[in-house]
Amino acid sequence: LAERVGRRLPAALLRAVIVVGAADARPVTSGFAIHAWSDVMAGSASRRAHRVIDTDITAILYTSGSTGKPKGVVLSHRNMVVGAKSVAQYLENRADDRILSVLPLSFDAGFSQLTTAFHVGASVTLINYLLPRDVIASCAAERITGPTAVPPRWIQPAQLDWPDAARESLRYFANTGGRMPKPTLDRLRAALPKSAPYLMYGLAESFRSTYLPP
């Protein structure tokens, strides 16, 4: 496997490979080093651990600038954890939730689908869809309990038919990143009468700390 990886990746991208298993199973390669996991762990024991605290930077996420200029927002570990707790609390996320992630993970709302799921032990289905009907099909196939999207991504699915298989597992649907048009919300309420709508607001710096209760 290490040899195949080396052939596919240029030397500028691949510097080292760590192999798990027997040390004598390491192949001879050129262009990158191969280390045994046991050797790496033995060497790390003598190194001083890097100090990590909750105010350290953990990510720079993109914001489109709906209330200002587009920019990268620097977030700390505390931002991530508190944001996950806040959103998971009011959405009442739990371990048996199946969250549908239709937003880019470089967008704070998209990444929040992962962090809120991690916080409560739920599962996340990632989808890079082409058509609005793909979202509905994924809700049915994956037994989704909660999708979150931005207004443009709700407008078209709201105009389609939602079969029972897609509706019966949905506990809530959520909107963020802008105002959901009232006609769109009305259509979603009619199509998903048993699902609670959450309209969420918040700067990328503070995640969706504000919401309109269903």
CSV table of C-alpha atoms in Angstrom, one decimal, residues 32-186:
chain,number,residue,atom,x,y,z
A,32,PHE,CA,9.8,9.4,1.3
A,33,ALA,CA,10.5,7.8,4.6
A,34,ILE,CA,8.7,4.9,6.1
A,35,HIS,CA,8.5,4.6,9.9
A,36,ALA,CA,7.1,1.9,12.2
A,37,TRP,CA,4.3,3.0,14.5
A,38,SER,CA,6.1,1.5,17.5
A,39,ASP,CA,9.3,3.6,16.7
A,40,VAL,CA,7.3,6.8,16.4
A,41,MET,CA,5.5,6.2,19.7
A,42,ALA,CA,8.8,5.3,21.5
A,43,GLY,CA,10.3,8.6,20.3
A,44,SER,CA,7.3,10.7,21.3
A,45,ALA,CA,7.5,9.5,24.9
A,46,SER,CA,10.6,11.6,25.5
A,47,ARG,CA,9.3,14.7,23.9
A,48,ARG,CA,7.7,17.5,25.9
A,49,ALA,CA,4.0,17.8,25.1
A,50,HIS,CA,2.7,20.9,23.4
A,51,ARG,CA,0.6,23.1,25.7
A,52,VAL,CA,-3.0,23.2,24.5
A,53,ILE,CA,-5.6,25.4,26.2
A,54,ASP,CA,-9.2,26.3,25.4
A,55,THR,CA,-8.3,29.8,24.0
A,56,ASP,CA,-5.9,28.4,21.4
A,57,ILE,CA,-6.8,28.7,17.8
A,58,THR,CA,-8.5,25.6,16.4
A,59,ALA,CA,-9.8,26.8,13.0
A,60,ILE,CA,-10.3,29.6,10.5
A,61,LEU,CA,-13.7,29.3,9.0
A,62,TYR,CA,-15.1,31.2,6.0
A,63,THR,CA,-18.0,33.7,6.3
A,64,SER,CA,-19.7,35.0,3.2
A,65,GLY,CA,-20.2,38.4,4.7
A,66,SER,CA,-24.0,38.6,4.7
A,67,THR,CA,-23.7,41.4,7.3
A,68,GLY,CA,-20.2,42.6,6.3
A,69,LYS,CA,-17.3,41.8,4.1
A,70,PRO,CA,-16.3,38.2,3.4
A,71,LYS,CA,-13.5,37.0,5.7
A,72,GLY,CA,-11.9,34.2,7.6
A,73,VAL,CA,-13.0,34.0,11.2
A,74,VAL,CA,-10.5,32.7,13.7
A,75,LEU,CA,-12.1,30.3,16.2
A,76,SER,CA,-10.7,28.9,19.4
A,77,HIS,CA,-11.3,25.4,20.9
A,78,ARG,CA,-13.7,27.1,23.4
A,79,ASN,CA,-15.7,28.7,20.5
A,80,MET,CA,-16.2,25.2,18.9
A,81,VAL,CA,-17.2,23.5,22.1
A,82,VAL,CA,-19.5,26.2,23.4
A,83,GLY,CA,-21.1,26.5,19.9
A,84,ALA,CA,-21.7,22.8,19.7
A,85,LYS,CA,-23.3,22.8,23.2
A,86,SER,CA,-25.5,25.7,22.4
A,87,VAL,CA,-26.9,24.4,19.2
A,88,ALA,CA,-27.2,20.8,20.4
A,89,GLN,CA,-29.1,22.1,23.5
A,90,TYR,CA,-31.9,24.0,21.7
A,91,LEU,CA,-32.2,21.5,18.8
A,92,GLU,CA,-32.5,18.9,21.5
A,93,ASN,CA,-30.0,16.7,19.7
A,94,ARG,CA,-29.4,13.2,21.1
A,95,ALA,CA,-27.4,10.1,20.4
A,96,ASP,CA,-30.0,8.5,18.1
A,97,ASP,CA,-30.2,11.6,15.8
A,98,ARG,CA,-29.2,11.2,12.2
A,99,ILE,CA,-28.1,14.6,10.9
A,100,LEU,CA,-28.0,15.5,7.2
A,101,SER,CA,-25.1,17.8,6.3
A,102,VAL,CA,-25.7,19.6,3.0
A,103,LEU,CA,-23.5,22.6,3.7
A,104,PRO,CA,-19.8,22.9,3.0
A,105,LEU,CA,-17.6,22.0,6.0
A,106,SER,CA,-15.6,25.2,5.4
A,107,PHE,CA,-18.8,27.1,6.4
A,108,ASP,CA,-19.4,27.4,10.1
A,109,ALA,CA,-23.0,26.1,9.8
A,110,GLY,CA,-21.7,23.1,7.8
A,111,PHE,CA,-19.0,22.3,10.3
A,112,SER,CA,-21.4,22.7,13.1
A,113,GLN,CA,-23.3,19.7,11.9
A,114,LEU,CA,-20.3,17.7,12.8
A,115,THR,CA,-19.5,19.3,16.2
A,116,THR,CA,-23.1,19.1,17.4
A,117,ALA,CA,-23.2,15.5,16.5
A,118,PHE,CA,-19.9,14.8,18.2
A,119,HIS,CA,-21.2,16.5,21.3
A,120,VAL,CA,-24.2,14.2,21.7
A,121,GLY,CA,-22.8,11.1,20.0
A,122,ALA,CA,-25.2,11.4,17.0
A,123,SER,CA,-24.4,10.3,13.4
A,124,VAL,CA,-23.9,12.6,10.4
A,125,THR,CA,-24.6,11.9,6.7
A,126,LEU,CA,-22.5,14.0,4.3
A,127,ILE,CA,-24.0,14.7,1.0
A,128,ASN,CA,-22.6,16.6,-2.0
A,129,TYR,CA,-25.8,16.8,-4.0
A,130,LEU,CA,-26.7,17.9,-7.5
A,131,LEU,CA,-30.4,18.3,-7.4
A,132,PRO,CA,-32.9,19.4,-4.7
A,133,ARG,CA,-34.6,16.0,-4.9
A,134,ASP,CA,-31.3,14.4,-3.8
A,135,VAL,CA,-31.8,16.0,-0.4
A,136,ILE,CA,-35.3,14.5,0.0
A,137,ALA,CA,-34.0,11.1,-1.2
A,138,SER,CA,-31.2,11.2,1.4
A,139,CYS,CA,-33.7,12.0,4.1
A,140,ALA,CA,-35.6,8.9,3.2
A,141,ALA,CA,-32.7,6.5,2.6
A,142,GLU,CA,-30.7,7.5,5.7
A,143,ARG,CA,-33.7,8.0,8.1
A,144,ILE,CA,-32.6,11.6,8.7
A,145,THR,CA,-33.9,13.3,11.9
A,146,GLY,CA,-32.6,16.8,11.3
A,147,PRO,CA,-31.3,18.7,8.2
A,148,THR,CA,-30.0,22.2,8.3
A,149,ALA,CA,-29.6,24.5,5.3
A,150,VAL,CA,-29.5,28.1,4.1
A,151,PRO,CA,-32.5,29.8,2.4
A,152,PRO,CA,-31.5,29.1,-1.2
A,153,ARG,CA,-31.1,25.4,-0.5
A,154,TRP,CA,-34.6,25.3,1.1
A,155,ILE,CA,-36.5,27.1,-1.6
A,156,GLN,CA,-36.5,24.3,-4.2
A,157,PRO,CA,-37.0,21.3,-1.9
A,158,ALA,CA,-39.9,23.2,-0.4
A,159,GLN,CA,-41.6,23.1,-3.8
A,160,LEU,CA,-41.3,19.3,-4.2
A,161,ASP,CA,-43.3,16.5,-2.9
A,162,TRP,CA,-42.0,14.8,0.3
A,163,PRO,CA,-42.9,11.1,0.4
A,164,ASP,CA,-43.8,9.5,3.7
A,165,ALA,CA,-40.4,7.7,3.8
A,166,ALA,CA,-38.6,11.1,3.9
A,167,ARG,CA,-41.0,12.7,6.3
A,168,GLU,CA,-41.6,10.2,9.0
A,169,SER,CA,-38.2,10.3,10.6
A,170,LEU,CA,-37.7,14.1,10.5
A,171,ARG,CA,-37.9,15.6,14.0
A,172,TYR,CA,-36.9,19.1,12.9
A,173,PHE,CA,-35.5,21.2,10.1
A,174,ALA,CA,-33.4,24.2,10.6
A,175,ASN,CA,-32.4,27.3,8.6
A,176,THR,CA,-29.4,29.6,9.0
A,177,GLY,CA,-27.3,32.1,7.0
A,178,GLY,CA,-30.1,34.4,6.1
A,179,ARG,CA,-33.9,35.0,6.4
A,180,MET,CA,-36.0,32.1,5.2
A,181,PRO,CA,-38.8,33.6,2.9
A,182,LYS,CA,-42.2,33.2,4.6
A,183,PRO,CA,-43.8,31.3,1.6
A,184,THR,CA,-40.9,28.8,1.8
A,185,LEU,CA,-41.5,28.3,5.5
A,186,ASP,CA,-45.2,27.9,4.9
